Amino acid sequence: MSGSSEKELRAAICVGYLKDEKTAVTELIGSLSIDQTDRQKIVDTAAELVEELRRLDDPGVMETFLSEYGLTTEEGVALMCLAEALLRVPDDITIDALISDKIAPADWSKHLGHSSSPLVNASTWGLMLTGKVVHPVDANDWDIVGQLRKVVKRIGEPVIRKAVGQSMKVLGHQFVLGRDIREAMDRARGAEKKGYTYSYDMLGEGARTAYDAQRYFMAYAKAISSLSENCKNDDIRANPGISVKLSALHPRYEYIQRQRVMDELVPRLSSLVFQAKNANMGFNIDAEEADRLDLSLDIIEAVLSNPDLKGWDGFGVVVQAYGPRAGYVLDWLYALSTRLDRKIMVRLVKGAYWDSEIKLSQVNGYESYPVFTRKASTDVSYLACAQKLFSMTDRIYPQFATHNAHTVSAVLHMAKDNAHFEFQRLHGMGDGLHDLVKATHKNRCRIYAPVGIHEDLLAYLVRRLLENGVNSSFVNQVLDVNVPAKDVVRDPVTALLSYSSIENTFIPLPRDLYDGDRPNSLGINYANPSTLAEFYGARAEFQTARWQAAPIVGGEKQSGPSRQLANPALHSDIVGVCIDASKVQAALAIKTAVAAEDIWRDTAVDTRADMLDRIADLYEANRVELIALLSRE
């Protein structure tokens, strides 16, 4: 939508929130200027990269780990479940039961010595011992080892619990650069000597309290201060950078709290931005869940509009390609930077919250999903966005974050002689791939490096394991010699066109979640400005309405003395008139209900179910009025 105004582009972003997936993907495929011949060249180059990766002694920790413990193995599933569940387990008894359930039954010994990675083999040994300890011992096993197991089984659950927790910590620290910024900077020196640069992220999920927000703010401020001493290059691309989560800086980072967030967060974020500007450091706004995108764009516009930022090229935004809005967001960022006469950075990623986006849409009963339901669709979207970014390099410095050889090959094909971009990867992932590409093409590469303590680590680790543990992911398959290299880097356009439908038929639309037995309840997407405006418009007619309430017994409205009910938050707002049930009316209601018991019991189940369905439909049809009544009463 090049040439459209910023207002039109923001409207397109709203419309694209839950855009029909088939329509969105078809448009993306049509926008690609890569023909069949070029697509085959990209696949051939990517396959060569895979073959080279398989010949390396150390292709990367995550790749090695998932090649041994992918989701195709019982043990891999156990580890994923354990890692994910440990986030929510509230007590030691449940943790012990979980470990016994997930660790003990699996055959860990078959993985021992298989991997070239000492870390993976050490993890296997620890899990194998733990599994043997918590596994029931045969009654005829009277040897010393058996007796030792029984002793540990009897008194050693806390020891095992600590051991498993420590194992998760050791595993997690392979993907976290340091516990604090100083430790991270020290560990970064090795890769920096090879020509890599870093973007640091202070680990932590969204702030829940004002104290959390202040703590994260101070962590970012201290990190920028520490990193500033390494920002010695006039070219900001050669200096370290920092990535910031807006939800970590405000406890109510949600669209319905927009005005409060704008008033409180814009000054807070601006102070960090100016600190980074003074250090000549890159400053990236991280992408988050779909319901925060519009609010993030409002914040970005407000901060970037400050005239004192003119001439600084370090402001960056992360865009997730797994949603149909990604291309519109890029168009809007380009239009904004053009109007403000700025040069910005854009980090293009596949997306990190797919599972939660699917689940949240189903819980809320949305008409569609804010993310694509097939990985190939995300890959096509990424290619379309990459192509768009290469047409915007007069204003945008593209940063392509990927661990996928096909994506790397496609970006290099699109770039041709354009050197105005960089690759990015996560610390602990894609090491071998990026080393190979950097050695051949001499391109810039930045490492996204999480920094934080164990308490903040698990949520990050689980996202990495879940998004890359899926059997079809590149990171999972890249070292599996049983999968041909060209199958690992299959062209996503060809893959999509081979399916019977663009949408993943195994993932029904949220409204159809219950297999047609009944429709899912329909939610209101308050995070979409256009939907919220429509809701407010519909609610307006009920903001001054006055209702009448009275007891109904046997289908007849009862009479009696009435009283006015006022809005408890605004006593001058009279919500309506209420007739309270008298003791006689209450007794009559009970008598009537008892008399109807036999009739109701003998009514066919289908008839009773139909009545409940009609009630539910009426609630949904009149939900705006009911919400207005509830909010005022």
XYZ file of C-alpha atoms in Angstrom:
633
model
C 0.000 0.000 0.000
C 2.834 2.360 -0.843
C 1.599 5.914 -1.330
C -1.202 5.558 1.214
C -1.429 8.013 4.072
C -0.455 7.042 7.607
C -4.121 7.216 8.609
C -5.108 4.861 5.792
C -2.314 2.477 6.717
C -3.372 2.416 10.374
C -6.904 1.619 9.208
C -5.506 -1.220 7.071
C -3.650 -2.552 10.121
C -6.955 -2.638 12.026
C -8.752 -4.433 9.197
C -5.870 -6.897 8.886
C -5.980 -7.900 12.571
C -8.153 -10.981 11.920
C -7.946 -11.002 8.139
C -9.160 -14.084 6.282
C -6.082 -16.291 6.029
C -6.648 -17.531 2.491
C -7.101 -13.986 1.202
C -4.026 -12.727 3.074
C -1.718 -15.537 1.915
C -2.934 -15.386 -1.690
C -2.136 -11.664 -1.763
C 1.321 -12.316 -0.297
C 2.143 -14.966 -2.892
C 0.984 -12.599 -5.627
C 3.219 -9.819 -4.311
C 6.425 -11.879 -4.579
C 8.584 -11.020 -7.568
C 10.513 -14.300 -7.305
C 9.620 -16.658 -10.144
C 9.830 -20.461 -10.159
C 13.403 -20.461 -11.488
C 14.616 -18.094 -8.780
C 12.782 -20.071 -6.113
C 14.588 -23.215 -7.215
C 17.956 -21.444 -7.067
C 17.159 -20.358 -3.512
C 16.323 -23.954 -2.525
C 19.540 -25.283 -4.135
C 21.701 -22.749 -2.282
C 19.898 -23.460 0.992
C 20.338 -27.221 0.561
C 24.076 -26.717 0.117
C 24.130 -24.796 3.399
C 22.347 -27.683 5.141
C 24.863 -30.184 3.786
C 27.723 -27.989 5.038
C 26.054 -27.666 8.461
C 25.798 -31.447 8.744
C 29.546 -31.710 8.191
C 30.378 -29.315 11.040
C 31.565 -30.635 14.408
C 29.576 -28.003 16.314
C 26.592 -26.653 14.342
C 24.921 -25.108 17.409
C 23.575 -26.045 20.843
C 19.848 -25.842 20.053
C 20.233 -27.741 16.780
C 22.238 -30.478 18.508
C 19.835 -30.693 21.430
C 16.715 -30.951 19.263
C 18.308 -33.502 16.954
C 18.564 -35.747 20.021
C 15.421 -34.680 21.889
C 12.932 -33.528 19.254
C 9.181 -33.875 19.621
C 9.332 -37.127 17.648
C 10.808 -38.850 20.723
C 9.065 -39.804 23.954
C 11.906 -38.198 25.881
C 11.685 -34.971 23.882
C 7.963 -34.662 24.591
C 8.639 -35.333 28.296
C 11.245 -32.571 28.425
C 9.004 -30.054 26.638
C 6.109 -30.871 28.970
C 8.357 -30.650 32.026
C 9.883 -27.325 31.003
C 6.497 -25.808 30.162
C 4.751 -27.138 33.287
C 7.474 -26.054 35.717
C 6.417 -22.472 34.970
C 3.096 -23.023 36.716
C 3.665 -25.739 39.334
C 2.926 -24.141 42.718
C 4.295 -26.675 45.219
C 7.005 -29.273 45.795
C 4.608 -32.228 46.011
C 3.279 -31.532 42.526
C 6.800 -30.977 41.188
C 7.839 -34.393 42.559
C 4.818 -36.052 40.962
C 5.490 -34.274 37.672
C 9.136 -35.360 37.609
C 8.174 -38.939 38.405
C 5.539 -38.892 35.665
C 7.658 -37.282 32.955
C 11.221 -38.356 33.735
C 10.947 -41.882 35.144
C 9.111 -43.757 32.331
C 11.342 -42.538 29.513
C 14.328 -44.495 28.199
C 17.112 -41.946 28.564
C 19.932 -44.469 28.220
C 19.359 -44.859 24.479
C 20.425 -41.207 24.017
C 23.681 -41.524 25.988
C 26.764 -40.883 23.870
C 24.781 -40.203 20.686
C 25.451 -36.489 20.561
C 28.655 -34.703 19.667
C 27.806 -32.093 22.298
C 29.209 -32.594 25.838
C 26.282 -30.546 27.161
C 23.678 -32.850 25.610
C 25.498 -35.971 26.797
C 25.809 -34.553 30.308
C 22.085 -33.748 30.335
C 21.319 -37.280 29.157
C 23.444 -38.793 31.953
C 21.724 -36.692 34.600
C 18.246 -37.496 33.296
C 19.105 -41.187 33.056
C 20.229 -41.321 36.693
C 17.193 -39.343 37.822
C 14.924 -41.673 35.884
C 16.477 -44.723 37.498
C 16.257 -43.243 40.957
C 12.552 -42.396 40.784
C 11.595 -45.550 38.874
C 10.171 -48.413 41.015
C 12.863 -51.008 41.800
C 12.199 -54.693 41.234
C 11.465 -56.606 44.457
C 14.270 -59.081 43.707
C 16.845 -56.350 43.279
C 18.945 -56.700 46.468
C 22.214 -55.294 45.201
C 23.822 -52.221 46.725
C 22.795 -49.971 43.848
C 19.192 -51.070 44.262
C 19.283 -50.351 47.986
C 20.802 -46.948 47.282
C 17.990 -46.188 44.885
C 15.445 -47.117 47.545
C 17.132 -44.816 50.041
C 17.152 -41.939 47.604
C 13.570 -42.720 46.657
C 12.584 -42.579 50.329
C 14.447 -39.460 51.418
C 15.716 -37.898 48.248
C 12.801 -36.290 46.374
C 14.019 -32.788 47.337
C 17.452 -33.709 45.981
C 15.926 -34.891 42.704
C 13.741 -31.797 42.523
C 16.815 -29.613 42.905
C 18.689 -31.695 40.342
C 15.972 -31.326 37.713
C 15.679 -27.607 38.444
C 19.443 -27.295 38.089
C 19.306 -29.237 34.800
C 16.754 -26.791 33.415
C 18.945 -23.939 34.618
C 22.056 -25.384 32.923
C 20.094 -25.950 29.720
C 18.632 -22.454 29.867
C 21.977 -20.768 30.367
C 23.086 -22.088 26.992
C 20.610 -19.587 25.547
C 21.191 -16.706 27.974
C 24.420 -14.744 27.628
C 24.781 -13.707 31.261
C 23.055 -13.244 34.602
C 23.725 -9.518 34.412
C 24.907 -7.086 31.769
C 28.549 -7.196 32.879
C 28.737 -10.975 32.670
C 27.015 -10.857 29.278
C 29.465 -8.251 27.949
C 32.396 -10.403 29.087
C 31.002 -13.505 27.375
C 30.290 -11.514 24.205
C 33.933 -10.653 23.580
C 34.717 -13.955 21.840
C 32.053 -13.509 19.168
C 32.824 -9.790 18.841
C 36.384 -10.686 17.869
C 34.883 -12.700 14.985
C 33.022 -9.605 13.766
C 29.633 -10.166 15.406
C 27.739 -7.412 17.212
C 25.123 -7.823 19.922
C 21.645 -6.627 20.815
C 21.016 -7.182 24.529
C 17.621 -7.998 25.993
C 17.003 -7.838 29.741
C 14.923 -10.968 30.396
C 11.506 -10.643 31.958
C 7.873 -10.873 31.022
C 5.365 -8.043 31.279
C 5.366 -6.000 34.495
C 2.536 -6.863 36.887
C 3.072 -4.004 39.323
C 4.510 -0.488 39.335
C 7.440 -1.903 41.297
C 8.119 -4.439 38.492
C 8.013 -1.667 35.895
C 10.459 0.476 37.872
C 12.783 -2.503 38.356
C 12.825 -3.256 34.614
C 13.302 0.429 33.813
C 16.380 0.578 36.057
C 17.721 -2.640 34.519
C 17.455 -1.137 31.022
C 18.988 2.161 32.149
C 21.943 0.397 33.814
C 22.434 -1.820 30.773
C 22.554 1.171 28.405
C 25.009 2.898 30.725
C 27.270 -0.172 30.825
C 27.062 -0.781 27.073
C 27.825 2.846 26.233
C 31.510 2.296 26.970
C 31.631 -0.175 24.051
C 29.905 2.178 21.600
C 33.112 3.467 20.094
C 32.236 3.379 16.397
C 30.769 6.327 14.511
C 28.664 3.838 12.508
C 25.834 2.844 14.839
C 25.509 -0.502 13.045
C 28.897 -1.539 14.418
C 27.953 -0.755 18.031
C 26.027 -2.951 20.480
C 22.332 -2.289 20.896
C 19.550 -2.960 23.348
C 16.044 -4.385 22.946
C 13.208 -3.203 25.173
C 9.803 -4.742 25.943
C 7.208 -2.019 26.405
C 5.061 -4.314 28.550
C 7.951 -4.544 31.009
C 7.846 -0.776 31.508
C 4.163 -0.454 32.416
C 1.897 -2.755 34.473
C -1.264 -1.938 32.465
C 0.113 -2.146 28.952
C -3.231 -2.837 27.231
C -5.244 -0.925 24.659
C -8.223 -0.140 26.889
C -5.765 1.700 29.179
C -4.364 3.631 26.202
C -4.505 7.166 27.594
C -2.901 6.213 30.891
C -0.167 4.293 29.057
C 0.505 7.203 26.710
C 0.729 9.678 29.603
C 3.027 7.522 31.733
C 5.037 5.367 29.344
C 6.002 7.834 26.614
C 8.142 9.984 28.987
C 9.616 6.848 30.581
C 10.550 5.303 27.254
C 11.810 8.621 25.878
C 14.348 8.913 28.674
C 15.804 5.504 27.740
C 15.782 6.404 24.032
C 17.724 9.610 24.645
C 20.177 7.732 26.840
C 20.790 5.327 23.935
C 20.996 8.199 21.431
C 23.668 9.931 23.514
C 25.653 6.688 23.502
C 25.172 6.254 19.710
C 23.564 2.889 20.438
C 20.802 1.033 18.635
C 17.502 0.910 20.557
C 14.909 -1.660 19.473
C 11.261 -1.875 20.526
C 10.534 -5.590 20.834
C 7.410 -7.140 19.334
C 4.882 -8.687 21.682
C 1.425 -10.269 21.562
C -1.009 -9.246 18.826
C -3.300 -7.373 21.218
C -0.469 -4.934 21.985
C 0.497 -4.012 18.428
C -1.699 -0.934 17.913
C -0.747 0.506 21.288
C 2.926 -0.122 20.500
C 2.591 1.795 17.224
C 1.024 4.739 19.082
C 3.950 4.749 21.526
C 6.492 4.458 18.699
C 4.966 7.407 16.847
C 4.841 9.562 19.982
C 8.479 8.898 20.928
C 9.954 9.061 17.421
C 8.178 12.361 16.756
C 10.425 14.182 19.215
C 12.393 16.660 17.058
C 15.503 16.142 19.187
C 15.888 12.659 17.677
C 16.522 14.068 14.203
C 19.812 12.838 12.775
C 19.971 9.716 14.978
C 19.571 6.464 13.028
C 19.410 4.088 15.993
C 15.682 3.791 16.666
C 14.461 0.283 15.803
C 11.225 -1.681 15.684
C 10.673 -5.444 15.633
C 8.009 -6.746 13.214
C 6.639 -10.304 13.369
C 5.907 -11.901 9.996
C 3.530 -14.573 11.302
C 0.566 -12.198 11.206
C -1.293 -10.730 8.205
C -0.656 -7.184 9.470
C 3.136 -7.327 9.082
C 3.308 -5.786 5.596
C 0.957 -2.950 6.557
C 3.098 -2.222 9.623
C 6.191 -1.929 7.405
C 4.355 0.468 5.073
C 3.269 2.576 8.048
C 6.784 2.666 9.542
C 8.168 3.796 6.195
C 5.515 6.514 5.855
C 6.141 7.669 9.436
C 9.921 7.831 9.042
C 9.494 9.719 5.754
C 7.190 12.320 7.314
C 9.500 12.764 10.313
C 12.646 12.668 8.144
C 14.133 9.802 10.161
C 16.134 6.702 9.351
C 15.156 3.703 11.455
C 15.997 0.014 11.848
C 13.503 -2.832 11.434
C 14.206 -6.307 12.777
C 12.063 -8.808 10.863
C 11.324 -12.001 12.813
C 9.034 -14.968 12.227
C 7.186 -14.524 15.566
C 7.437 -15.846 19.118
C 3.922 -16.117 20.558
C 2.127 -18.401 18.110
C 0.802 -20.917 20.664
C -0.592 -18.255 22.974
C -2.148 -16.312 20.065
C -4.025 -19.417 18.902
C -5.209 -20.246 22.415
C -6.235 -16.670 23.249
C -8.262 -16.357 20.038
C -10.061 -19.602 20.849
C -10.778 -18.529 24.427
C -12.163 -15.197 23.195
C -14.142 -16.730 20.348
C -12.730 -14.404 17.666
C -13.865 -14.819 14.074
C -10.319 -15.676 12.957
C -6.695 -15.748 14.132
C -4.164 -12.867 14.199
C -1.466 -15.318 13.046
C -1.180 -17.756 10.155
C -2.049 -21.370 10.933
C 0.633 -22.860 8.673
C 4.351 -22.349 9.070
C 4.744 -22.130 5.281
C 2.401 -19.116 5.289
C 4.634 -17.395 7.844
C 7.666 -18.162 5.659
C 5.927 -16.654 2.602
C 4.972 -13.598 4.648
C 8.596 -13.238 5.770
C 9.796 -13.323 2.153
C 7.195 -10.744 1.111
C 8.191 -8.482 3.996
C 11.895 -8.913 3.200
C 11.237 -7.948 -0.404
C 9.342 -4.876 0.798
C 12.159 -3.884 3.163
C 14.728 -3.961 0.358
C 12.584 -1.364 -1.440
C 12.691 0.895 1.641
C 16.399 1.093 2.405
C 16.475 4.853 1.902
C 14.642 5.087 5.243
C 14.909 1.634 6.831
C 17.942 -0.459 7.747
C 16.677 -4.086 7.508
C 17.723 -6.629 10.134
C 16.757 -10.180 9.153
C 16.484 -12.445 12.188
C 16.426 -16.093 11.151
C 17.951 -19.518 11.799
C 16.533 -21.016 8.623
C 18.858 -21.704 5.668
C 16.073 -21.171 3.122
C 15.269 -17.746 4.546
C 18.963 -16.806 4.586
C 19.341 -17.955 0.984
C 16.241 -16.005 -0.098
C 17.414 -12.806 1.602
C 20.831 -13.060 -0.054
C 19.109 -13.629 -3.420
C 16.926 -10.532 -2.954
C 19.814 -8.420 -1.690
C 21.932 -8.927 -4.797
C 24.586 -6.200 -4.354
C 22.723 -4.347 -1.601
C 24.880 -4.459 1.539
C 22.557 -2.195 3.521
C 21.232 -4.911 5.836
C 22.298 -7.367 8.510
C 21.388 -10.851 9.659
C 20.482 -11.578 13.257
C 20.266 -14.750 15.321
C 19.514 -15.756 18.886
C 22.375 -16.515 21.235
C 22.708 -20.305 21.339
C 20.998 -20.875 17.984
C 22.084 -20.750 14.360
C 25.789 -20.467 15.221
C 26.988 -22.736 12.448
C 24.667 -21.344 9.781
C 25.621 -17.744 10.395
C 29.327 -18.565 10.646
C 29.132 -20.179 7.189
C 27.224 -17.291 5.624
C 29.381 -14.640 7.257
C 32.570 -16.305 6.015
C 31.240 -16.500 2.445
C 29.335 -13.228 2.056
C 31.066 -10.977 4.635
C 27.657 -9.652 5.727
C 26.961 -8.037 9.071
C 25.463 -10.263 11.752
C 24.080 -9.332 15.157
C 23.361 -11.739 18.014
C 20.211 -11.215 20.086
C 21.416 -11.922 23.613
C 19.026 -12.411 26.558
C 20.388 -11.345 29.937
C 18.847 -12.371 33.240
C 18.590 -14.676 36.235
C 17.003 -18.124 36.401
C 13.647 -16.839 37.662
C 13.220 -14.823 34.458
C 14.659 -17.530 32.243
C 12.074 -20.303 32.088
C 9.391 -18.434 30.123
C 11.972 -17.443 27.507
C 13.412 -20.970 27.355
C 9.991 -22.558 26.918
C 9.168 -20.249 23.992
C 12.434 -21.216 22.308
C 11.854 -24.949 22.888
C 8.242 -24.905 21.741
C 8.728 -22.821 18.608
C 11.777 -24.816 17.484
C 10.884 -28.232 18.899
C 8.052 -28.776 16.426
C 8.927 -31.617 14.061
C 8.675 -29.498 10.905
C 10.949 -26.693 12.105
C 14.262 -26.110 10.365
C 16.236 -26.131 13.620
C 14.727 -29.506 14.513
C 15.390 -31.147 11.134
C 18.639 -29.576 10.008
C 20.917 -32.263 11.522
C 18.621 -35.213 10.815
C 20.417 -37.063 8.001
C 17.261 -39.120 7.432
C 15.601 -35.999 6.046
C 16.981 -34.987 2.611
C 18.516 -31.509 2.632
C 16.108 -30.200 -0.015
C 13.155 -31.368 2.070
C 14.468 -29.367 5.046
C 14.559 -26.181 2.940
C 11.473 -26.760 0.812
C 10.141 -23.702 -1.006
C 7.212 -22.384 1.105
C 5.219 -21.213 -1.922
C 5.365 -24.691 -3.457
C 4.490 -26.205 -0.086
C 1.428 -23.977 0.321
C 0.145 -24.632 -3.188
C 0.396 -28.389 -2.563
C -2.088 -28.257 0.313
C -5.790 -28.776 -0.270
C -6.421 -25.530 1.614
C -4.330 -22.540 2.644
C -5.749 -22.702 6.163
C -4.670 -25.529 8.442
C -7.821 -27.661 8.615
C -6.644 -29.228 11.876
C -7.028 -25.820 13.535
C -10.706 -24.828 13.288
C -11.715 -21.189 13.464
C -12.288 -20.109 17.084
C -16.055 -19.914 16.513
C -16.077 -23.542 15.260
C -13.927 -24.950 18.050
C -16.538 -27.492 19.165
C -16.868 -29.416 15.878
C -20.220 -27.897 14.970
C -21.963 -29.248 18.101
C -22.374 -25.662 19.235
C -20.743 -22.333 18.381
C -18.069 -20.954 20.671
C -19.105 -17.841 22.576
C -18.259 -14.679 20.651
C -15.821 -12.273 22.284
C -15.084 -8.612 21.625
C -11.583 -7.773 20.436
C -11.008 -4.710 22.610
C -7.387 -4.473 21.384
C -8.505 -3.555 17.862
C -9.225 0.213 17.701
C -11.917 -0.156 15.030
C -13.700 -2.929 16.964
C -13.463 -0.935 20.185
C -14.859 2.188 18.492
C -17.731 0.141 17.085
C -18.453 -1.259 20.558
C -18.392 2.194 22.166
C -20.752 3.459 19.465
C -23.218 0.642 20.080
C -22.986 1.100 23.845
C -23.631 4.852 23.661
C -27.418 4.485 23.388
C -27.450 2.578 26.688
C -25.302 5.050 28.636
C -28.363 7.104 29.629
C -30.971 4.345 29.439
C -33.068 3.443 32.482
C -34.126 -0.123 33.082
C -36.950 -1.607 35.148
C -36.424 -4.705 37.249
C -39.115 -6.738 38.988
C -39.585 -10.340 40.184
C -41.206 -12.719 37.682
C -43.062 -15.700 39.154
C -44.749 -18.281 36.955
C -44.109 -16.100 33.949
C -45.944 -13.085 35.428
C -44.317 -9.795 36.447
C -44.966 -9.001 40.127
C -45.840 -5.610 41.584
C -44.733 -3.865 44.752
C -42.916 -0.831 46.145
C -40.096 0.398 43.918
C -36.761 2.147 44.504
C -34.239 3.894 42.287
C -30.804 2.354 41.680
C -27.854 4.693 41.119
C -24.465 4.043 39.548
C -22.202 3.453 42.593
C -19.385 5.298 40.824
C -21.609 8.268 39.878
C -24.624 8.724 42.112
C -26.293 11.225 39.771
C -26.507 8.474 37.128
C -29.840 6.707 37.757
C -29.634 3.241 36.216
C -33.286 2.377 36.709
C -36.111 1.372 39.011
C -36.174 -1.903 40.945
C -39.043 -3.771 42.642
C -37.629 -6.120 45.288
C -39.317 -9.484 45.796
C -41.403 -9.754 48.972
C -41.332 -12.784 51.278
C -44.698 -13.893 49.870
C -43.404 -13.603 46.273
C -40.216 -15.495 47.124
C -42.241 -18.303 48.742
C -44.536 -18.427 45.717
C -41.517 -18.645 43.397
C -40.173 -21.653 45.320
C -43.592 -23.328 45.347
C -43.962 -22.784 41.602
C -40.487 -24.191 40.923
C -41.165 -27.316 43.014
C -44.482 -27.881 41.203
C -42.663 -27.660 37.832
C -39.983 -30.168 38.845
C -41.733 -33.224 37.398
C -42.571 -31.423 34.170
C -38.951 -30.294 33.706
C -37.562 -33.738 34.586
C -39.811 -35.397 32.016
C -38.953 -32.882 29.303
C -36.670 -34.403 26.630
C -32.971 -33.624 27.049
C -32.755 -32.166 23.520
C -35.627 -29.804 24.292
C -33.970 -28.609 27.485
C -30.666 -28.198 25.652
C -32.407 -26.149 22.939
C -33.792 -23.848 25.617
C -30.321 -23.293 27.050
C -28.961 -22.644 23.562
C -31.680 -20.042 22.941
C -30.856 -18.367 26.260
C -27.160 -18.267 25.313
C -28.004 -16.828 21.886
C -30.125 -14.108 23.514
C -27.317 -13.214 25.918
C -24.919 -12.919 22.979
C -27.369 -10.957 20.807
C -27.954 -8.443 23.617
C -24.430 -8.415 25.035
C -23.760 -4.714 24.430
C -26.843 -3.723 26.462
C -25.963 -6.226 29.204
C -22.370 -4.934 29.394
C -23.648 -1.338 29.631
C -26.055 -2.333 32.411
C -23.377 -4.225 34.342
C -20.817 -1.430 34.043
C -23.312 1.189 35.290
C -25.006 -0.899 37.965
